[in-house]
Coordinates of C-alpha atoms in Angstrom, one line a residue:
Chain A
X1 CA 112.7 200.0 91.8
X2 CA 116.2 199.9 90.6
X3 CA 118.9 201.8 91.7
X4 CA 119.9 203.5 88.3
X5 CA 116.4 204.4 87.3
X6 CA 115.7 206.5 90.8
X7 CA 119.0 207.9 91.2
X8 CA 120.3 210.6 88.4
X9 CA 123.7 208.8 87.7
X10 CA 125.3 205.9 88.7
X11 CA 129.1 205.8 87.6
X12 CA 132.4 204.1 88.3
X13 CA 135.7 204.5 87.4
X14 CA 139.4 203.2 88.6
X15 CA 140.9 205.3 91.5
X16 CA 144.7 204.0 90.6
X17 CA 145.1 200.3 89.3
X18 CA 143.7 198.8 92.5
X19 CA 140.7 200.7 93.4
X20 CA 137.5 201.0 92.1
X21 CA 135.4 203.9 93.5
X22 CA 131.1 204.2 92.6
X23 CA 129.3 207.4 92.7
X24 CA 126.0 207.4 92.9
X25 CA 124.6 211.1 92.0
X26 CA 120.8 211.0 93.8
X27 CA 120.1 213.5 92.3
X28 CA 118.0 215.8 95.5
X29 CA 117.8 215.1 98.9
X30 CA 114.6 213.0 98.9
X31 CA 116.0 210.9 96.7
X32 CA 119.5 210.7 98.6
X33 CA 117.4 210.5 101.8
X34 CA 115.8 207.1 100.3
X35 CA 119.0 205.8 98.7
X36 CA 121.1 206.5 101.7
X37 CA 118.7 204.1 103.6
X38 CA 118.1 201.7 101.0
X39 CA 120.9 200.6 99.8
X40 CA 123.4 199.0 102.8
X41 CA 127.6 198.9 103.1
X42 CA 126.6 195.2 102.9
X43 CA 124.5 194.5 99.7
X44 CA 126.9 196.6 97.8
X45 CA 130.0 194.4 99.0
X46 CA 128.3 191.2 98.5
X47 CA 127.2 192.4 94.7
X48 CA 130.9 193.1 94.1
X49 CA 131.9 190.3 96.3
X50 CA 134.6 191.9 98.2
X51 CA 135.1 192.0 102.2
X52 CA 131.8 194.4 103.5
X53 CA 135.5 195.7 106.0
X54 CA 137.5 196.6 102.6
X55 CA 134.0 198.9 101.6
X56 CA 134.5 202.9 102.2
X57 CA 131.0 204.4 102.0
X58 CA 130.9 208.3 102.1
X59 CA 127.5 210.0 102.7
X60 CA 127.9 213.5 100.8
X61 CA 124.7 215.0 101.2
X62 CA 126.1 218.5 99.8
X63 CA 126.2 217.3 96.4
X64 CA 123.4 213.8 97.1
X65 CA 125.5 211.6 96.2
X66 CA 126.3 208.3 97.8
X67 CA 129.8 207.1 97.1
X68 CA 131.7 203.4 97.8
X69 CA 135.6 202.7 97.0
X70 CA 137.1 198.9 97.6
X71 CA 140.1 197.5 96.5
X72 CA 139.7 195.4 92.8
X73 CA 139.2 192.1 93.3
X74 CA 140.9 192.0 89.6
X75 CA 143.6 194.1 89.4
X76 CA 143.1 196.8 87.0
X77 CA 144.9 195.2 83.6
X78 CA 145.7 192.1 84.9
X79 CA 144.9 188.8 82.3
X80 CA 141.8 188.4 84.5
X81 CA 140.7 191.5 84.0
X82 CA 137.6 192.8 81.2
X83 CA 137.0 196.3 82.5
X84 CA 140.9 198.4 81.9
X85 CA 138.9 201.7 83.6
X86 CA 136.6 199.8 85.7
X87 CA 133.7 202.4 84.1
X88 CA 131.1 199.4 83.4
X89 CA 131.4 198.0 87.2
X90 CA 128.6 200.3 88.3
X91 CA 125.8 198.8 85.8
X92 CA 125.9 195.9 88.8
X93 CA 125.0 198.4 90.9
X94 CA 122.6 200.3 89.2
X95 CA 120.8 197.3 88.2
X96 CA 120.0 196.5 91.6
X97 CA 116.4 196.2 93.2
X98 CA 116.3 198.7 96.0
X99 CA 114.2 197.6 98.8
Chain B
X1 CA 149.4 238.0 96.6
X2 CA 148.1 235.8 93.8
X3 CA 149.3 233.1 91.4
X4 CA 147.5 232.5 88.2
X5 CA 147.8 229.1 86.8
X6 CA 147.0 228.2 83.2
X7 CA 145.7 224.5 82.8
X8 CA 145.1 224.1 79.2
X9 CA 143.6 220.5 79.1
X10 CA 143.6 217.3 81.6
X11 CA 145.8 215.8 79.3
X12 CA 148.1 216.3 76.4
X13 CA 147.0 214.8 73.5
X14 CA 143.3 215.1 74.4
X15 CA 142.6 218.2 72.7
X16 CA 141.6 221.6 74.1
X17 CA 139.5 224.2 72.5
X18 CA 142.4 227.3 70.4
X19 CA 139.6 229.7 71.5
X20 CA 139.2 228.8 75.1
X21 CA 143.3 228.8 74.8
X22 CA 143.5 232.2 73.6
X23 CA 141.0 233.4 76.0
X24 CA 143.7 232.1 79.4
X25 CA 146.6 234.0 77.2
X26 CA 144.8 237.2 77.5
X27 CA 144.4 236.4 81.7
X28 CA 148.3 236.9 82.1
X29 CA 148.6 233.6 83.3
X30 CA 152.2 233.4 85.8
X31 CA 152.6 229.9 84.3
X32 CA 151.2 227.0 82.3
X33 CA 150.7 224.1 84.0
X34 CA 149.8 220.5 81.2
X35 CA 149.9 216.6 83.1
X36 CA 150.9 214.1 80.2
X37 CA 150.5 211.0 82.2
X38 CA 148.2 208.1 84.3
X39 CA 148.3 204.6 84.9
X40 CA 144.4 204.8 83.8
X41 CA 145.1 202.9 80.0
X42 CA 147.3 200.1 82.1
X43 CA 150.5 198.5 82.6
X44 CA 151.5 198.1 79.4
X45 CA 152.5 201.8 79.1
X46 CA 154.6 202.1 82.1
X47 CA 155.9 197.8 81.2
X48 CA 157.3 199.1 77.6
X49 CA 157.8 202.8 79.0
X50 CA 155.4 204.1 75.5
X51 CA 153.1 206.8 75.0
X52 CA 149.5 206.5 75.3
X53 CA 148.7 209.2 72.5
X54 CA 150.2 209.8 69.3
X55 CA 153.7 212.0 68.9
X56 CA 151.7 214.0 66.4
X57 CA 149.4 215.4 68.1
X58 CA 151.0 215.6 71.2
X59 CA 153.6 217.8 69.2
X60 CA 150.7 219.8 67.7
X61 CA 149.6 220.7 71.0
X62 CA 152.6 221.2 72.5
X63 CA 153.7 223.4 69.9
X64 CA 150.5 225.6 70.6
X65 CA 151.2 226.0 74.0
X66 CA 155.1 226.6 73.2
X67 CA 154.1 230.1 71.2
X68 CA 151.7 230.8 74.1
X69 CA 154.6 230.5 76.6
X70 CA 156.9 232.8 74.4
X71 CA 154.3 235.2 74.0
X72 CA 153.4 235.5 77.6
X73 CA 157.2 234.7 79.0
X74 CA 156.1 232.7 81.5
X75 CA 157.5 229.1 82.5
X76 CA 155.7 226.1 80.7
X77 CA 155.4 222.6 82.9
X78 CA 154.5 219.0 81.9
X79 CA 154.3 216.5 84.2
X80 CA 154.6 212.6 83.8
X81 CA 155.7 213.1 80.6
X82 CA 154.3 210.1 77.9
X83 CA 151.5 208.6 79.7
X84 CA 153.8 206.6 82.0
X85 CA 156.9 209.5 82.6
X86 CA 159.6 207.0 82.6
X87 CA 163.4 209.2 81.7
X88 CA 163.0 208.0 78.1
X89 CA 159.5 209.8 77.6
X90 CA 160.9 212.7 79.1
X91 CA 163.8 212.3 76.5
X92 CA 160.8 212.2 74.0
X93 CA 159.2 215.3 75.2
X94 CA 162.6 217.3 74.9
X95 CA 163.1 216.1 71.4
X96 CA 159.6 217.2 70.6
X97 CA 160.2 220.6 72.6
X98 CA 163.8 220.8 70.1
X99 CA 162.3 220.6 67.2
X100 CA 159.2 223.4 67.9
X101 CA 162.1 225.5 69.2
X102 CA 164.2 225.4 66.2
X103 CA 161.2 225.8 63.7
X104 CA 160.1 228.9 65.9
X105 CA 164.0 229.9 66.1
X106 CA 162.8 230.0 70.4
X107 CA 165.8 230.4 72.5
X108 CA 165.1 228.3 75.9
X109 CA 165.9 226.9 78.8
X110 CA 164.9 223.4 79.7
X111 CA 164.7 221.4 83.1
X112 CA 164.3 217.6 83.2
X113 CA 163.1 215.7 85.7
X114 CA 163.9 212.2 86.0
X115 CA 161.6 210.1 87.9
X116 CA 162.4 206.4 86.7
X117 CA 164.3 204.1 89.6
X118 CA 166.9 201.7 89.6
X119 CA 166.3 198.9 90.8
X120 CA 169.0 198.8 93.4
X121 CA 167.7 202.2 95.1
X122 CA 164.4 200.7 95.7
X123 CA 165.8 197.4 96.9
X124 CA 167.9 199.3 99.0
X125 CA 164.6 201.2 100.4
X126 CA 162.8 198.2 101.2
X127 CA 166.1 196.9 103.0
X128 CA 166.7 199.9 105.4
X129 CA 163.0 200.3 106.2
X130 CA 162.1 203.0 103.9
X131 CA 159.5 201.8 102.5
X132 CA 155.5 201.3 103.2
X133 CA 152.8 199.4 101.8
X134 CA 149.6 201.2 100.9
X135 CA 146.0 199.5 101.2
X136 CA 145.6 197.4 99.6
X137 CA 149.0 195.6 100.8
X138 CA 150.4 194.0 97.9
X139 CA 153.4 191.2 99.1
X140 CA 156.6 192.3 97.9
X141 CA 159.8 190.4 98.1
X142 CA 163.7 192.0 97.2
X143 CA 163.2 189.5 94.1
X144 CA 160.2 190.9 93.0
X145 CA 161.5 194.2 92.4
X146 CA 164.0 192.8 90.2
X147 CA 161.0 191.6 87.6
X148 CA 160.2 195.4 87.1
X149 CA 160.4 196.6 83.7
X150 CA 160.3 199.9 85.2
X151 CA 159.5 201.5 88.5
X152 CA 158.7 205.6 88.5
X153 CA 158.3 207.2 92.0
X154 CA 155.7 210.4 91.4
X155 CA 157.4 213.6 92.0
X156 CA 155.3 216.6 93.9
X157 CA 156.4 220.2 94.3
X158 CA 159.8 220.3 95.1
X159 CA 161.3 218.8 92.4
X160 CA 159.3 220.8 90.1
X161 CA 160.4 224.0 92.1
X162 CA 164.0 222.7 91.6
X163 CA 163.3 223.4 87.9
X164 CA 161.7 226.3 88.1
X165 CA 164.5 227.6 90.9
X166 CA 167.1 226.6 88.0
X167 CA 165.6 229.2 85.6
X168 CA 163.9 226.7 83.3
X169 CA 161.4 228.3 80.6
X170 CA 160.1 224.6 79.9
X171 CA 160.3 222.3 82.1
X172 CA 159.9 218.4 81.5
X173 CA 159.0 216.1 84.7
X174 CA 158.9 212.4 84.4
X175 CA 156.5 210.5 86.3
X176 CA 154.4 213.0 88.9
X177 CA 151.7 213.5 90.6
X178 CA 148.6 214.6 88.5
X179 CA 148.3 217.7 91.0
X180 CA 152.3 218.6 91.4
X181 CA 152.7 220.9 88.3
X182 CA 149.8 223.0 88.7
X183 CA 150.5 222.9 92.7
X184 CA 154.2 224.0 92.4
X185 CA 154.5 227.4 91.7
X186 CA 152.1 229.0 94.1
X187 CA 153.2 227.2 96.8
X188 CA 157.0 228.4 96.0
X189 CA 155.1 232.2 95.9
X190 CA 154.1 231.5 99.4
X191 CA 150.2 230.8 98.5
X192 CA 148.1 229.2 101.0
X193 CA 149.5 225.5 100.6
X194 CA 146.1 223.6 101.1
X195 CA 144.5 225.9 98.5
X196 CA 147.5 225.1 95.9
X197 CA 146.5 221.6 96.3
X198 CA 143.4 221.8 96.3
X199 CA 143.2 223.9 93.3
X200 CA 145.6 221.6 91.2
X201 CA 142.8 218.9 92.4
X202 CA 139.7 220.4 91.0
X203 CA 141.6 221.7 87.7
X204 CA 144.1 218.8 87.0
X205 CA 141.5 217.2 84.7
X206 CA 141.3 220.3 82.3
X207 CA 137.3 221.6 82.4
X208 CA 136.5 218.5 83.6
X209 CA 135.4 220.3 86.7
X210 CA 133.0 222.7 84.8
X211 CA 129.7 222.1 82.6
X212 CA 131.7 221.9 79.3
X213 CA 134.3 219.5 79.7
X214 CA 135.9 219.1 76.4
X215 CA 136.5 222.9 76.3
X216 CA 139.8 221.7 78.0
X217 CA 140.9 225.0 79.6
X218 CA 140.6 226.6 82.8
X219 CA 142.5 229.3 84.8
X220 CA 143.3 228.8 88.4
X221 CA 143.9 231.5 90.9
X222 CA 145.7 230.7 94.7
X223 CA 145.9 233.1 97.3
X224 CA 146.5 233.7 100.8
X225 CA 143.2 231.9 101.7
X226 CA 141.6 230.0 98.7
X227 CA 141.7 229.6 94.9
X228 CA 139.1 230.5 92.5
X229 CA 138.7 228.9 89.2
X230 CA 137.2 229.7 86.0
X231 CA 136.7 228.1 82.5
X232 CA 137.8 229.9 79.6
X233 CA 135.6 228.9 77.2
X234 CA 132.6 231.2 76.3
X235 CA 130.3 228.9 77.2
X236 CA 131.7 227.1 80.0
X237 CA 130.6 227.6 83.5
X238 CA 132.0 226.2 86.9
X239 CA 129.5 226.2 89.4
X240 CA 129.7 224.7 93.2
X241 CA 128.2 221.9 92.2
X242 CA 130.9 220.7 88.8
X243 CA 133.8 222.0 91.3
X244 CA 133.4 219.8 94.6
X245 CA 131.4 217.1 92.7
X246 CA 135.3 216.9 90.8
X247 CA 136.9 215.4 94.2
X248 CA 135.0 212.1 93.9
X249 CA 136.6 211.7 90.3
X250 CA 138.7 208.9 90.6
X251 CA 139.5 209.1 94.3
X252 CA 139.1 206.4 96.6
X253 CA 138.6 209.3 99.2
X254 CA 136.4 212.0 98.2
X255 CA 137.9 213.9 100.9
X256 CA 142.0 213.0 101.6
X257 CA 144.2 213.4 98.8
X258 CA 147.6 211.8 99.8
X259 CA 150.7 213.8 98.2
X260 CA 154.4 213.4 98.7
X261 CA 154.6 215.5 102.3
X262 CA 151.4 215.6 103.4
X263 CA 147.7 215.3 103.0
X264 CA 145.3 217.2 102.0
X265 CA 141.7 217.4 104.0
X266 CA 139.1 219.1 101.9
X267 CA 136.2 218.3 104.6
X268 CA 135.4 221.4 105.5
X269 CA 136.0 223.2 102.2
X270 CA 133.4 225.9 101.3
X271 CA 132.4 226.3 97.5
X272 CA 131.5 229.8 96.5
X273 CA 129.7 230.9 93.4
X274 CA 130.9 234.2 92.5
X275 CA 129.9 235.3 89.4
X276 CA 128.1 232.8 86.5
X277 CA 131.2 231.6 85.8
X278 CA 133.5 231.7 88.7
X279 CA 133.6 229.6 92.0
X280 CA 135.6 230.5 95.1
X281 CA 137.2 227.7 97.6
X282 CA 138.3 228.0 100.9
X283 CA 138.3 225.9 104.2
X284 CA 140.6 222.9 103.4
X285 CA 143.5 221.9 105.0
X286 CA 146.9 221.0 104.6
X287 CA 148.4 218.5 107.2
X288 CA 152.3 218.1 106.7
X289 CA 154.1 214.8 107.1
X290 CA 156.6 213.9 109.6
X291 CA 158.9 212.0 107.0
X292 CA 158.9 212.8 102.6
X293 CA 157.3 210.0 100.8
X294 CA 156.9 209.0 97.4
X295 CA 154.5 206.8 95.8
X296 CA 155.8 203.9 93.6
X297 CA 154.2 202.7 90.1
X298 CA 156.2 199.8 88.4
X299 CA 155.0 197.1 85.9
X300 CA 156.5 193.6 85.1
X301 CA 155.6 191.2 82.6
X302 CA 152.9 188.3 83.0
X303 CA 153.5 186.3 79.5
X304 CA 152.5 187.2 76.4
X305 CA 149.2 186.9 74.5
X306 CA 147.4 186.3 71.4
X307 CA 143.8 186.3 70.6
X308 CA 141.4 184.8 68.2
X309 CA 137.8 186.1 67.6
X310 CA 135.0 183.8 66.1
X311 CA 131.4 185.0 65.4
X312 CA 128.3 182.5 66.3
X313 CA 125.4 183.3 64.3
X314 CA 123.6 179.9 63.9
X315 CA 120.7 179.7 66.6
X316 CA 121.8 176.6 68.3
X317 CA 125.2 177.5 69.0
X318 CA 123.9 180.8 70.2
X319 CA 121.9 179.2 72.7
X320 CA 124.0 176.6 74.0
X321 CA 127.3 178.9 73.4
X322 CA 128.4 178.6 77.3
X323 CA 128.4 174.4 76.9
X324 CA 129.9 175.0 73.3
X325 CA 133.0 176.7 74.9
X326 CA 133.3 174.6 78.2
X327 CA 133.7 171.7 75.9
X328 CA 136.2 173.1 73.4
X329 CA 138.2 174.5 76.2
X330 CA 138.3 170.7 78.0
X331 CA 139.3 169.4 74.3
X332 CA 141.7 172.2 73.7
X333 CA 143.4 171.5 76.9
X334 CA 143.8 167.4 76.2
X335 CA 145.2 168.3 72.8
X336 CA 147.5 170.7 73.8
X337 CA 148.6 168.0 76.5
X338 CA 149.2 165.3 73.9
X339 CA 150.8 167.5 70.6
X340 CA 152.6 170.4 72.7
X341 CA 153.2 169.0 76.0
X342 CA 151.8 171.5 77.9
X343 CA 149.9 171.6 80.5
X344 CA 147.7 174.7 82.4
X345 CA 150.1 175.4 84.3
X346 CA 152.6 177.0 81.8
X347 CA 149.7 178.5 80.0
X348 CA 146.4 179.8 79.9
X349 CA 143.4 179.6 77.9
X350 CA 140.5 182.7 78.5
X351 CA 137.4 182.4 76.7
X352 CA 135.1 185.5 76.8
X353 CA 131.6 185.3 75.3
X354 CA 131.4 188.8 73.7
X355 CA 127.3 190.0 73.6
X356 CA 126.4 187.4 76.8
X357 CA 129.2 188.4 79.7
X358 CA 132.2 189.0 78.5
X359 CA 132.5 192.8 80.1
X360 CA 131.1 191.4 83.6
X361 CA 131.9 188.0 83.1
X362 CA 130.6 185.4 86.4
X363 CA 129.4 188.6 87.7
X364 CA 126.6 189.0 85.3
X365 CA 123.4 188.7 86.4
X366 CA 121.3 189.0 82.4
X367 CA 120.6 185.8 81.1
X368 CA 118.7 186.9 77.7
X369 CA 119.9 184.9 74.4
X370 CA 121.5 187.5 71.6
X371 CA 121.3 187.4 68.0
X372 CA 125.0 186.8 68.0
X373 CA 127.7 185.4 70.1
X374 CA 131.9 187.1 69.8
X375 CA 133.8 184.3 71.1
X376 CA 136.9 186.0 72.1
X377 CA 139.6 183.4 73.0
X378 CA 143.0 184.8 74.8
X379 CA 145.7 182.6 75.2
X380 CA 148.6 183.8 77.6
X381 CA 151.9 182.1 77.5
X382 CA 155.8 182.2 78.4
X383 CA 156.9 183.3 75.4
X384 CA 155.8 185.0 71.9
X385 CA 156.3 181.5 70.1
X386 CA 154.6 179.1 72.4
X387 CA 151.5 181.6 72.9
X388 CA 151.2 181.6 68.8
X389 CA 151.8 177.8 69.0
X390 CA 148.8 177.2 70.7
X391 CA 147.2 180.0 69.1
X392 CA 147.4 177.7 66.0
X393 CA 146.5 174.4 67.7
X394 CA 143.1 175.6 68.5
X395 CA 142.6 177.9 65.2
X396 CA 140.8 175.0 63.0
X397 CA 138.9 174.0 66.2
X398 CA 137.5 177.8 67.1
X399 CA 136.2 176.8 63.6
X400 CA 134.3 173.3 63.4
X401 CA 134.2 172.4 66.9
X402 CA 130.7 170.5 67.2
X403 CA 128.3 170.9 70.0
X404 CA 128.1 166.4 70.5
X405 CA 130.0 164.2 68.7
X406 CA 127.8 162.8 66.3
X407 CA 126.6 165.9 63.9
X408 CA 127.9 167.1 61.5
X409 CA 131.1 170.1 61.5
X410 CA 129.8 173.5 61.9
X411 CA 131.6 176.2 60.2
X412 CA 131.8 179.5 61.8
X413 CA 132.5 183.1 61.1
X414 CA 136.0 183.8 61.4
X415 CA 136.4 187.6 60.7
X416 CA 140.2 187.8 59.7
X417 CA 143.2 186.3 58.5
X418 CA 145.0 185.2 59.9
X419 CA 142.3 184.6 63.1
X420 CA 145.6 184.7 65.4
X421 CA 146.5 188.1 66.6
X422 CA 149.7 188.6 68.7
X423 CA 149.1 191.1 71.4
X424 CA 152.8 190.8 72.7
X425 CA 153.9 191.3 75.8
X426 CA 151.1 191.6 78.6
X427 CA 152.3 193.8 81.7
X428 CA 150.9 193.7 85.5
X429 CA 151.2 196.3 87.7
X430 CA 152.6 195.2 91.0
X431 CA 154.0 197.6 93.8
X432 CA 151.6 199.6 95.7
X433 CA 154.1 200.9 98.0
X434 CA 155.6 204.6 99.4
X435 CA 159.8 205.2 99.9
X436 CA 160.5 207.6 102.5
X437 CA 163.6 209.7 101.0
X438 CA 166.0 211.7 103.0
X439 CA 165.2 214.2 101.0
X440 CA 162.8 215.5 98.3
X441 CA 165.4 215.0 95.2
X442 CA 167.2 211.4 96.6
X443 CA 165.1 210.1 93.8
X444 CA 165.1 212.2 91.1
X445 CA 167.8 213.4 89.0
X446 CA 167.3 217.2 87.3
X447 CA 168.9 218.1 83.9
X448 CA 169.5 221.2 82.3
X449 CA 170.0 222.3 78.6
X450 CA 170.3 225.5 76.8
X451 CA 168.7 225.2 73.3
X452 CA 169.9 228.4 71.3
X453 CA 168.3 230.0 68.0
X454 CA 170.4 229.9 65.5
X455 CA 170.1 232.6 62.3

């Protein structure tokens, strides 16, 4: 199943001009349970290809949401970049096959 | 004790509902508390030192909140004044603030706070030490700080308490932090400090952090132990679950917030529903700094650009649009060679295939042919001239270029004239460092002025 159709809400957003931070929003704790196992620090560096290292993952089971920052691999505005508030970056992650 | 903060919208210029206003006028508010800035629209605002939003309705709201402040003779605070709080935005803001105080015949006191650097303080920073690189590190060099267009260091409190201390009924920061403003007086009133922080936090983004978020206002309460905070509009609610779930908006670290002289640590904060509409924090943590540090923001130009936008509607071109723009790009790039003697290098052609990839680019993983294809092509140069020089080169081929040699020329849709556009200047932001100062106002300056009623 994908990510985005089990969990609630899947967004992103800038966190300054070089971060991008991804909060998934399980929406209960079964579903974080499942999430939380499902989806690894790993796949979700290698589908924004940046260093699995440079990946913070926070497990916030008070509000079931699952939560990754890493550093842009664009900076945020630069000519390479096509997302200014980095908002559409999650649909790679929500569009992913969980396990 | 307790301080009552008004925060009348995340933003000025955003809009914030008059009733939800009137409702935090009839709290007693001991302040209003309005952020004008972030480096969320890009580089080019802080590169040209401009405004995000309009100076209309930024002086339509401002002048609302101006006859809130007389009525309620309480001090007014913007920080980062015009999206990017350079010294000539906070000019702007003070000729706004003139004008509203003449038409309302307002007799005030104004402090400014200038946050924009020289370059030769920041070189002499990085020189002496005083200076840190933030993840992630970003190589800096004494001659790249002399590219900057402008640099801003982000005030906190005690610049803001400066103003305040001088008697200021309005007072006008530059570039600060989004929390500083709303954090400043109760922590000059002796509040708990964590709390102060913590509460500028949740509320910085207006009623962001409740379930109606365009209502815009919300009233913040610090004490000796926690903050409460409330929407004002009738139909807004802030439960435990809109408050906490408002530290993982755009934070790296849902649970550090880093702030010129110190941290805040919100792990073990407890969220407290009090009434419907209500919640109560407590539980988080302020750790002070051994040294004051600010954080940098500066932007420098990266060339300048113009676009040129062609639609693709016949089927074949649809299908085969990614060949279609390898080979243009491959012919553009020989013919710019041989009539402009240029070469990639000095220049840069960026083709974006608008309804395929363009927002995701190599990264997409959809592979579905559309109806249509944008064909968005950028081109980035050293100067205005030569980016609209080969802007032109490759206008009549964005138009006929074939798919082989031997067919006949296509024609496509070319929505405007001319198809150029020049987007000017582009900006890049490049410093991603701290200065440690001396102390808190080493790199800001504070201004007074007097504005008097006349008649």
């Amino acid at each position: 199943m994908q990510l985005g159709k089990l969990a609630e809400r899947v967004r992103s957003k800038n966190a300054g001009p070089f971060w991008i931070s991804i909060d998934v929003f399980c929406g209960d704790q079964q579903r974080f349970d499942t999430i939380v196992k499902a989806l690894s620090s790993d796949t979700v560096a290698a589908i924004y290809k940046v260093e699995a290292v440079n990946l913070l993952r926070f497990e916030i089971p008070s509000l079931n949401v699952l939560k990754f920052s890493f550093p842009r691999p664009v900076m945020q505005g630069s000519k390479e970049d096509r997302d200014m508030h980095g908002a559409q970056w999650s649909v790679l992650l929500a569009e992913t096959e969980l396990p | 004790m307790s301080t009552r903060v008004l925060i009348p919208s995340g933003v000025l210029g955003l809009g914030f509902s008059d009733e939800a206003l009137h409702n935090g006028i009839k709290a007693r508010p001991d302040i209003i508390a309005i952020d004008g800035g972030s480096t969320d629209s890009g580089p080019w605002y802080l590169g040209t030192g401009n405004s995000k939003y309009s100076q209309a309705v930024c002086r339509a709201e401002w002048r609302k909140l101006m006859e809130a402040r007389a009525e309620l003779g309480v001090p007014l605070i913007i920080g980062s004044c015009g999206t990017c709080g350079v010294d000539d935005m906070v000019d702007w803001m003070a000729e706004i603030t003139r004008e509203i105080a003449t038409e309302f015949g307002q007799s005030l006191k104004i402090a400014k706070i200038y946050s924009s650097q020289p370059h030769a303080f920041i070189v002499e920073r990085l020189n002496s030490g005083n200076w840190r690189a933030l993840e992630p590190e970003l190589p800096i060099a004494v001659n790249d700080i002399e590219s900057a267009s402008n640099i801003v260091a982000l005030a906190g409190v005690e610049q803001i308490q400066q103003a305040l201390l001088a008697g200021a009924d309005i007072v006008l920061a530059g570039r600060a932090t989004d929390t500083a403003s709303i954090a400043a007086l109760p922590i000059a009133n002796g509040e708990n400090i964590a709390a102060a922080w913590h509460g500028a936090k949740i509320t910085e983004c207006g009623a962001l952090c409740s379930t109606h978020p365009t209502s815009g206002v919300v009233l913040l309460d610090v004490d000796h132990t926690g903050f409460t905070v409330t929407p004002m509009a009738a139909d807004a609610h802030c439960t435990p679950h809109t408050v906490s779930a408002h530290m993982l908006y755009e934070n790296a670290d849902p649970f550090h917030l880093h702030e010129p002289g110190g941290t805040l640590d919100v792990t073990n904060a407890h969220y407290e529903a009090i009434d419907q509409k209500s919640v109560r924090v407590t539980g988080s943590r302020w750790i002070t700094d051994d040294t004051y540090t600010v954080k940098l923001e500066a932007a420098r130009s990266a060339g300048y650009q113009t676009t040129l936008l062609a639609l693709l509607r016949e089927r074949r071109y649809v299908e085969n649009a990614r060949q279609w723009i390898e080979r243009l790009h491959a012919f553009l790039t020989t013919l710019i060679s041989e009539r402009l003697a240029m070469e990639p290098v000095s220049y840069d052609l960026d083709f974006r295939l608008i309804g395929m990839s363009a927002t995701l680019g190599a990264q997409e993983r959809r592979d579905t042919i559309p109806t249509e294809v944008g064909v968005l092509l950028t081109v980035t140069a050293q100067s205005a001239e030569q980016s609209m020089e080969i802007a032109r080169l490759c206008n009549p081929h964005m138009l006929h270029f074939p798919l082989t040699d031997h067919e006949e020329l296509p024609t496509f849709a070319f929505p405007f004239s001319p198809v150029e556009t020049a987007r000017g200047e582009l900006y890049e932001f490049f410093i991603n460092h701290v200065i440690t100062l001396d102390n808190p106002m080493q790199a800001f300056r504070l201004e007074t002025e007097t504005i008097n009623a006349t008649g």
